[in-house]
Short mmCIF file of C-alpha atoms and ligand atoms in Angstrom, two decimals:
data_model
loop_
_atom_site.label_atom_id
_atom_site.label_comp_id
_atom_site.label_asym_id
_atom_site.label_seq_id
_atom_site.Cartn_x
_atom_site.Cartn_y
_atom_site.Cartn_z
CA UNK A 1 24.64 -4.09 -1.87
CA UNK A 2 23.15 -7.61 -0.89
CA UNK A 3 25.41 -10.23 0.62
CA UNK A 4 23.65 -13.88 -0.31
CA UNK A 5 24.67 -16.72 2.26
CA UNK A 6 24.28 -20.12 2.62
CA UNK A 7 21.28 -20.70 4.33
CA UNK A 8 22.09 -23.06 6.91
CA UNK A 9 24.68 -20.02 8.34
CA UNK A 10 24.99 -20.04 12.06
CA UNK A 11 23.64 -17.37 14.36
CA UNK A 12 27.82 -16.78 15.49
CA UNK A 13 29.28 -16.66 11.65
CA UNK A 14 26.17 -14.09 10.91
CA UNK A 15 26.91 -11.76 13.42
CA UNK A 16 30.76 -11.85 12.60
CA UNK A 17 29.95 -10.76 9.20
CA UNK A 18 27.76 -8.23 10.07
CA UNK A 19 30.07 -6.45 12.54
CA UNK A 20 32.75 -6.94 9.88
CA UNK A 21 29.80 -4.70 7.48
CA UNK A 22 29.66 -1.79 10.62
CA UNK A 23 33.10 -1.52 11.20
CA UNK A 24 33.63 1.98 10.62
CA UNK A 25 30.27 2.62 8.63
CA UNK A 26 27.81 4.59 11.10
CA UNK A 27 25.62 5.45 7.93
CA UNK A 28 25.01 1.54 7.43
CA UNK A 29 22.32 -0.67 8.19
CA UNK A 30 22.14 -4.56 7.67
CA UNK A 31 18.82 -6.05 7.54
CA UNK A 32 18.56 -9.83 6.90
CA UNK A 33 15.82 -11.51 5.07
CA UNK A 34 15.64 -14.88 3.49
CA UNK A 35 14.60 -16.75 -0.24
CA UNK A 36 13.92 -20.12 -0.79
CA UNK A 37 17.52 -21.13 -0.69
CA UNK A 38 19.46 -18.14 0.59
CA UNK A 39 20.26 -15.85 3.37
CA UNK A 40 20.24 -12.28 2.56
CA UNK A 41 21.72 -9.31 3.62
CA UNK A 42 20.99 -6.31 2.26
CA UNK A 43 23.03 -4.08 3.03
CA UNK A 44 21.56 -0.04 3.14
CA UNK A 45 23.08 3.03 3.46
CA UNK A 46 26.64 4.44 2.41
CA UNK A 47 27.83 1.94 1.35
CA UNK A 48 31.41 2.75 0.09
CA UNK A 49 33.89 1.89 2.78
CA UNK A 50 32.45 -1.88 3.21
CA UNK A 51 35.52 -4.33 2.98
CA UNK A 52 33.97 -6.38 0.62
CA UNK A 53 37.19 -8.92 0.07
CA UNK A 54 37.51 -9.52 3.53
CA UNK A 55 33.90 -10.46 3.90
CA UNK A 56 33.92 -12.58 0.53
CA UNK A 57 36.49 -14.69 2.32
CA UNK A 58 34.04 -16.46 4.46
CA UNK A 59 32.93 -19.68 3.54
CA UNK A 60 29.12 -18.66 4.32
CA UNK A 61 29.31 -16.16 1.32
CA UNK A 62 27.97 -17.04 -1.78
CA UNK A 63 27.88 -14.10 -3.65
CA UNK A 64 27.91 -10.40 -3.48
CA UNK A 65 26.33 -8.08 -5.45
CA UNK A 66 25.76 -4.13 -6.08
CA UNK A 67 21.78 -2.80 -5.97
CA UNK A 68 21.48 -0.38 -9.43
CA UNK A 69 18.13 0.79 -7.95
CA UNK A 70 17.49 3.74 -5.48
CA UNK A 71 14.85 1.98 -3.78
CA UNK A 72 16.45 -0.64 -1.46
CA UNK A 73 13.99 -2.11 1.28
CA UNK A 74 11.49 -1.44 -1.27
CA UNK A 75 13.32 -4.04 -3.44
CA UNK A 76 12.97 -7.78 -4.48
CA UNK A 77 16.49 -8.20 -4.67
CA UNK A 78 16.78 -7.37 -0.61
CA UNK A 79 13.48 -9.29 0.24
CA UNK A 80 12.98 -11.60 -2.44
CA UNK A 81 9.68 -13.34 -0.66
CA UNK A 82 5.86 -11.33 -0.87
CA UNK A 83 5.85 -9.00 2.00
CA UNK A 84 2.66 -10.20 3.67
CA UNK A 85 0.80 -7.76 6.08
CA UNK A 86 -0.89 -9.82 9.28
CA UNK A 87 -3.29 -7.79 11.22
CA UNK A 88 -3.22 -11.05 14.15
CA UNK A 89 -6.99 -12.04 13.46
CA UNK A 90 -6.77 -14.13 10.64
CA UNK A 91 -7.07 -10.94 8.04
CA UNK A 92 -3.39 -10.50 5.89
CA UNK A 93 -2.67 -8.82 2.76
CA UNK A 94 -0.41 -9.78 -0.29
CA UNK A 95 -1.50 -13.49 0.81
CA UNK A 96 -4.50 -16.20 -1.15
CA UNK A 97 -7.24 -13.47 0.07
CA UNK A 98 -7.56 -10.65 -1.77
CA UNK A 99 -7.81 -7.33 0.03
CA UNK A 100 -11.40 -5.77 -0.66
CA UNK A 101 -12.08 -2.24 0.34
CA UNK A 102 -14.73 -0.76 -0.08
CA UNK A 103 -16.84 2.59 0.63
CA UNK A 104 -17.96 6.10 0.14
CA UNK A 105 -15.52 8.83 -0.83
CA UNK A 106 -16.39 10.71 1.85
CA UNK A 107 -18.13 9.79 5.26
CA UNK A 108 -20.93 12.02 5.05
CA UNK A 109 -23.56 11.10 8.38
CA UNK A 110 -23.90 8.05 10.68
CA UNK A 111 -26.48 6.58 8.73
CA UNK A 112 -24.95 6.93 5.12
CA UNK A 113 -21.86 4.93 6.19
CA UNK A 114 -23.36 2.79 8.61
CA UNK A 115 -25.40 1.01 5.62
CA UNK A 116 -23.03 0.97 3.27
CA UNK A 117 -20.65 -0.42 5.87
CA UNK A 118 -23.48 -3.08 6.35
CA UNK A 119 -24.16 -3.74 2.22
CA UNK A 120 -20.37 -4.01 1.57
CA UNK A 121 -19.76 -6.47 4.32
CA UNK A 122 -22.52 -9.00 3.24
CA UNK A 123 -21.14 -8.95 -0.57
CA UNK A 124 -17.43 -9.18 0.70
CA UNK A 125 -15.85 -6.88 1.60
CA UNK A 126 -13.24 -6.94 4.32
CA UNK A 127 -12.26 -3.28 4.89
CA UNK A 128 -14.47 0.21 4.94
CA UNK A 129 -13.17 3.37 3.10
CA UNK A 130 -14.36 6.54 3.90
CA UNK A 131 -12.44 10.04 3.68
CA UNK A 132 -12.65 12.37 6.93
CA UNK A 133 -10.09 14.08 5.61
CA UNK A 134 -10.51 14.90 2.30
CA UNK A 135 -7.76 16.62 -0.23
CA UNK A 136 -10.59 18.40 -2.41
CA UNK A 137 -8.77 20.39 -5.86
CA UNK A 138 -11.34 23.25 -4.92
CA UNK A 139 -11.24 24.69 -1.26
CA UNK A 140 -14.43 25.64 -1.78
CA UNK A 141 -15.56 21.58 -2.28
CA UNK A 142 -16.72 19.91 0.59
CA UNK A 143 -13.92 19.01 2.96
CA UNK A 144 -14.87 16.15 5.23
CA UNK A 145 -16.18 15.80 8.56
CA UNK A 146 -12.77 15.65 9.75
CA UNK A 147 -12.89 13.93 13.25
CA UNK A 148 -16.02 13.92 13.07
CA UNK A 149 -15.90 11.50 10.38
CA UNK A 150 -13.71 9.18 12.35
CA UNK A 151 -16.27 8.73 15.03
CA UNK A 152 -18.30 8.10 12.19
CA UNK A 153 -15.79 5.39 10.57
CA UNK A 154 -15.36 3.45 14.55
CA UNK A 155 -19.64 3.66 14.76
CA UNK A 156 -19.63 1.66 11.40
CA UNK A 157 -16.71 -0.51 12.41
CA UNK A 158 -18.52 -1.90 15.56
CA UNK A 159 -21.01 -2.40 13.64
CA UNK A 160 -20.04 -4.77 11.40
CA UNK A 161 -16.18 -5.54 12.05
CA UNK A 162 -14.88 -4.34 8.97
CA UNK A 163 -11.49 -2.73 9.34
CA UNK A 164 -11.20 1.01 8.74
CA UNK A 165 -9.31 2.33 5.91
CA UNK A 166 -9.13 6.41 5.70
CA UNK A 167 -6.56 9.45 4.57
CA UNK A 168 -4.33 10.98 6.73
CA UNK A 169 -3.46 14.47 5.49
CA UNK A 170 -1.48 15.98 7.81
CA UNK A 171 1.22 14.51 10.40
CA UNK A 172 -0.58 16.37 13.55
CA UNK A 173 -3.45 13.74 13.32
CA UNK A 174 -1.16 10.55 13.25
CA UNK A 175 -1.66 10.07 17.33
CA UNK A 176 -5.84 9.81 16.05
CA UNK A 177 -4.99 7.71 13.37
CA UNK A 178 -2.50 6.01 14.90
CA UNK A 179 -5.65 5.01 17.53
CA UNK A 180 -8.48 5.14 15.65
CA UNK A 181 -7.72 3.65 12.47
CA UNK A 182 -6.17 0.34 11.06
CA UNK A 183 -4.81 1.30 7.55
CA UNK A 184 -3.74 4.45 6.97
CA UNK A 185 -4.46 6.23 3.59
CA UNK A 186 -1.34 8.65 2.33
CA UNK A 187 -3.31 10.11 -0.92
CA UNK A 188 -2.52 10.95 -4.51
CA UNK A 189 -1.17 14.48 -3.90
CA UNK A 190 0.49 13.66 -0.84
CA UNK A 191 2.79 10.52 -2.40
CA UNK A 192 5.90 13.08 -1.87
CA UNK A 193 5.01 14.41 0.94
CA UNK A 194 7.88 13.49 2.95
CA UNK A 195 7.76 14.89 6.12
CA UNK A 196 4.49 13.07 6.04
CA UNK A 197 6.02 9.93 4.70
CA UNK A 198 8.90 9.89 7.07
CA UNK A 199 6.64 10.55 10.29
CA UNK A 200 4.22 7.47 9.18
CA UNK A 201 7.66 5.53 9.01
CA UNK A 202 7.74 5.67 12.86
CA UNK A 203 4.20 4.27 13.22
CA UNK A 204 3.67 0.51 12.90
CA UNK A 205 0.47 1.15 11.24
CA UNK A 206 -0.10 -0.26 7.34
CA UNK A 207 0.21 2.36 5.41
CA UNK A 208 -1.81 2.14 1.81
CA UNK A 209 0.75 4.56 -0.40
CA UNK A 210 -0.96 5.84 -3.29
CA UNK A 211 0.81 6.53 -6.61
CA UNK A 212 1.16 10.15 -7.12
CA UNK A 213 -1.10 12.08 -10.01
CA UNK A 214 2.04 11.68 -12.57
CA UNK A 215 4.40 10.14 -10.93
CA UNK A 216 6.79 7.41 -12.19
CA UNK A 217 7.36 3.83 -10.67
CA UNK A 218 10.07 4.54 -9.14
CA UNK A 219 9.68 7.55 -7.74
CA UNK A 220 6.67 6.12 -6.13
CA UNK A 221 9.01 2.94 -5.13
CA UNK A 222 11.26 5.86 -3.64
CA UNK A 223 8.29 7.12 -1.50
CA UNK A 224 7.51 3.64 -0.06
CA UNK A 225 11.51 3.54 0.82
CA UNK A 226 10.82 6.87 2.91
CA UNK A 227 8.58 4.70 5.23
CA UNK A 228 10.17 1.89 5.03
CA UNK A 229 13.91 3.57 5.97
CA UNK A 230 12.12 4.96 9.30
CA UNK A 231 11.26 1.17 9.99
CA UNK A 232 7.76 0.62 8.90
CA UNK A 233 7.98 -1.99 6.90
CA UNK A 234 4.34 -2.57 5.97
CA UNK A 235 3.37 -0.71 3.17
CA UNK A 236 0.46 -1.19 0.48
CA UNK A 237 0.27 0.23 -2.86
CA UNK A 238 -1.77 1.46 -4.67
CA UNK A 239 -1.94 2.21 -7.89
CA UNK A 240 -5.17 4.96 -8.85
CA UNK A 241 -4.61 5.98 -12.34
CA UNK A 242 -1.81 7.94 -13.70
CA UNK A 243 -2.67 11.37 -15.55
CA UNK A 244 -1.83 11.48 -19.37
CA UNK A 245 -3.14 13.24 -22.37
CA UNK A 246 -6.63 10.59 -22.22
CA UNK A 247 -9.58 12.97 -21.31
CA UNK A 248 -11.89 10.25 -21.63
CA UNK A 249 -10.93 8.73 -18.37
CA UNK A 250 -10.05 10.92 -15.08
CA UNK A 251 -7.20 9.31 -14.67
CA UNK A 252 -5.21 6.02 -17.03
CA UNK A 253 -4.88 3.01 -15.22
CA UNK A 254 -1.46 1.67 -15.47
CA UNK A 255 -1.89 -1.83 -15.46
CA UNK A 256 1.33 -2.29 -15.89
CA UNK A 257 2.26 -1.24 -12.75
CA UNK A 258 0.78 -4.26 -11.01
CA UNK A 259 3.69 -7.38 -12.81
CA UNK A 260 6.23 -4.27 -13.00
CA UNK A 261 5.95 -3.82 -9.06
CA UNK A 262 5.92 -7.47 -8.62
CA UNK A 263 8.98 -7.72 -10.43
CA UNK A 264 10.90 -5.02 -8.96
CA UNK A 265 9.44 -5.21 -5.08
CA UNK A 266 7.83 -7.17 -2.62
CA UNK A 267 5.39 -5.00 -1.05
CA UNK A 268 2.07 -6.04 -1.66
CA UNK A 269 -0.04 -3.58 -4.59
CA UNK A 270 -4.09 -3.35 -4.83
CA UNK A 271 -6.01 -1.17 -7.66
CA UNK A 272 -8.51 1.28 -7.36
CA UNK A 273 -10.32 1.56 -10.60
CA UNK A 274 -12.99 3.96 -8.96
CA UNK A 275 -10.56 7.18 -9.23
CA UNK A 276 -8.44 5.58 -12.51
CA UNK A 277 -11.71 5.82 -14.25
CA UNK A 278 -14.20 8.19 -13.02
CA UNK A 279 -16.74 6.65 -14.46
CA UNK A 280 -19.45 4.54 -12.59
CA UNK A 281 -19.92 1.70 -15.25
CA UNK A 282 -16.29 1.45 -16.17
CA UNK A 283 -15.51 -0.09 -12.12
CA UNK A 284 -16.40 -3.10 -13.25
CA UNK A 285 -14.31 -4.56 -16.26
CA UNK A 286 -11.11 -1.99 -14.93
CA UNK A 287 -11.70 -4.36 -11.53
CA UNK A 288 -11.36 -7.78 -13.65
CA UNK A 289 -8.59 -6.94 -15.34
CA UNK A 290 -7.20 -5.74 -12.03
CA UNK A 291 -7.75 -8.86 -9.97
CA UNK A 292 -6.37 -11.03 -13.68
CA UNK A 293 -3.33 -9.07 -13.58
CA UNK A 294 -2.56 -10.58 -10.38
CA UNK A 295 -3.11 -7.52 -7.93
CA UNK A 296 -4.03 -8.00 -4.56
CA UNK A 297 -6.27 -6.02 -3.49
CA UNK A 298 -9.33 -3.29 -4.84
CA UNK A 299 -10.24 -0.41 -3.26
CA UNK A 300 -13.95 0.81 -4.89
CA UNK A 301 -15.90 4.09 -4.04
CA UNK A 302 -19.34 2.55 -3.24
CA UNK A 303 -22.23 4.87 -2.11
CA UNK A 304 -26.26 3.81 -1.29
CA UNK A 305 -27.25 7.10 -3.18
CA UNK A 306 -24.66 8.09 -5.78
CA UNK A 307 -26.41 11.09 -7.43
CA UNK A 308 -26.49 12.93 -4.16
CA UNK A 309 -22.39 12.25 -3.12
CA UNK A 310 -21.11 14.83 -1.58
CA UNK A 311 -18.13 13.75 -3.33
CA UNK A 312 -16.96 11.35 -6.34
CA UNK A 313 -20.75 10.14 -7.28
CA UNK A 314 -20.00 10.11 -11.25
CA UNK A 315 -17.95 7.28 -9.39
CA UNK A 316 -19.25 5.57 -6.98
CA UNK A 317 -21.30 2.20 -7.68
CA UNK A 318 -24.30 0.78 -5.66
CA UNK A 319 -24.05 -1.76 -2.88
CA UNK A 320 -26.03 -3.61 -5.40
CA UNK A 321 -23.71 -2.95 -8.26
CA UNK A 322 -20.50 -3.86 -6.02
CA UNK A 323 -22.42 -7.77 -4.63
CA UNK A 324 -22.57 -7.86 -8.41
CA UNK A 325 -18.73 -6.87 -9.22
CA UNK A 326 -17.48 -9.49 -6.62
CA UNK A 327 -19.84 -12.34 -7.84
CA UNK A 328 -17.91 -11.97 -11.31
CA UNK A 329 -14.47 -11.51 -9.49
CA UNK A 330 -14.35 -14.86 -7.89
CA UNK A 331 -14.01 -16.86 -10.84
CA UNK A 332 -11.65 -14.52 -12.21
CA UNK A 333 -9.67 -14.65 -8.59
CA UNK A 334 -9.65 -18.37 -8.76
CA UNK A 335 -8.32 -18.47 -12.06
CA UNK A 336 -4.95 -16.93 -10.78
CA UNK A 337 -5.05 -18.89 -7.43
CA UNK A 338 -6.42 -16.31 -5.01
CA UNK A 339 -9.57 -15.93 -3.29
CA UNK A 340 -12.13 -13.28 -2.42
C1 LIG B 1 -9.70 8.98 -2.36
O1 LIG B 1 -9.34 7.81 -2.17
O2 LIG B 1 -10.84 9.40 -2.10
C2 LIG B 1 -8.76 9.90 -3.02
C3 LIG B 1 -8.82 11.21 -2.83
O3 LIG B 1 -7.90 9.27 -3.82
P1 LIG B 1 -6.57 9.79 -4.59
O4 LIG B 1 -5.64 10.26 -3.53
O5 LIG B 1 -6.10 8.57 -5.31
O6 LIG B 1 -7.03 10.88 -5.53
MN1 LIG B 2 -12.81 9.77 -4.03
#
């Protein structure tokens, strides 16, 4: 339920009606948010024992209404402005600047992710990917250097200041992570993980939620609300590729996703066209139709020698190929009043 008041509502006159919403509802939580012209509250939790005509009696009230969806801190309705992620130093997300990650699939050696750390930098990027952890469909693929990596990921990130982005696949490493890194990664095959999901909700860390292998919209809303409902409130999506009956492609990218999650929530949603497609050459035009829909941020698997990838090459573009990618992206970013 959301409870829209008039704006200009004093600090006294809020609080009344919110202890008139917790009377007798332990399971209930208010959080208050604002639009352009409106106070909200959105009321979560069980609901059912609210006395909504005693609260629609105050003046402040405009209007009160019921929340179909499942997913409530995950929805516009309940925080109708763009969540925007501020890391403090002048780097956001789901603001003008688009968020532009970009990497190896896995971090391999020191000097493998040092130099693409260094190539992806000077064409624009912002943030390094690199998996230390990596959820591999064969347990006989290579698995990642593990913490080994994440030294690896902190060498690269003193040496050129980008911000580390990297998968978390198990709850016992959040205290690392938590440490170490600055986004955290919850992957594919982990989106209903939610022991993992609801642990992450404790951290303050972002958290960039990928869309499961065949999951709907809103049950990956509902795994964002997991996070969320444990008070983290600053979560990325991302949307990877869905699987369907297309064997052309590793994965479909939904495009759709990107207005459809705009629509429906305010958390901020990037692409990754490297794992939608699977296919080097296809990064690019899946990345301007990504950054035209409006998205706002890319993550893309870059390597300096994608034949010999431990992981993902049929993927991964050159540093080369990425300055290339982002030169035709700015125009495109313009065009829809964002930058890169
Ligand atoms: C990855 O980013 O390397 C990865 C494994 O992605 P996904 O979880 O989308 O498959
Ligand atoms: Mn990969």
């Amino acid at each position: 339920m959301i409870i829209k008041l008039n704006k200009q509502i004093g600090e006294e006159e809020l609080e009344k009606i919110k202890s008139e919403i917790l009377k007798n509802n332990e399971n209930v939580r208010v959080v208050v948010n604002e639009s352009q012209n409106e106070k909200i509250l959105g009321i979560i939790g069980e609901n059912k024992n609210v006395d909504v005509s005693s609260i629609q009696e105050n003046s402040n009230v405009l209007q009160i209404c019921k929340i179909d969806e499942p997913y409530k801190l995950a929805n516009r309705k309940v925080h109708p402005e763009d969540t925007i992620i501020d890391f403090g130093d002048g780097d956001k997300v789901g603001a003008d600047k688009i968020m532009m990650i970009a990497g190896p699939c896995s971090v391999e050696s020191e000097e493998q992710i040092v130099e693409i750390a260094k190539r992806v930098k000077e064409a624009g990027a912002t943030f390094l990917r690199g998996g230390a952890f990596k959820p591999r469909t064969s347990p006989y693929s290579f698995q990642g250097l593990k913490y080994e990596g994440l030294e690896l990921l902190k060498k690269a990130r003193e040496a050129t200041g980008l911000k580390i982005v990297t998968e978390i696949m198990s709850s016992d490493d959040l205290e690392v992570f938590e440490k170490d890194v600055d986004v955290i990664q919850v992957g594919a095959r982990n989106m209903q993980n939610f022991d993992l999901l609801k642990k992450l909700g404790k951290s303050r860390k972002p958290i960039l939620l990928k869309r499961g292998i065949a999951s709907t919209i809103e049950e990956w809303l509902m795994s964002a609300e997991y996070i969320m409902s444990e008070g983290n409130q600053n979560v990325i999506l991302c949307e990877r590729g869905i699987r369907t009956y297309e064997q052309m492609t590793r994965n479909t990218l939904d495009i759709s996703a990107v207005p459809l999650i705009k629509k429906m929530s305010h958390l901020p949603i990037i692409i990754d066209p490297s794992h939608a497609a699977g296919i080097r050459w296809m990064v690019e035009p899946l990345s301007k139709a990504a950054v035209a829909s409006g998205c706002d941020g890319l993550i893309i698997e870059v390597h300096n020698n994608p034949e010999k990838a431990l992981s993902d090459g049929k993927q991964s573009i050159t540093p080369d190929m990425y300055d290339n990618i982002v030169n035709q992206l700015k125009p495109i970013a313009s065009a829809v009043n964002r930058v890169i």
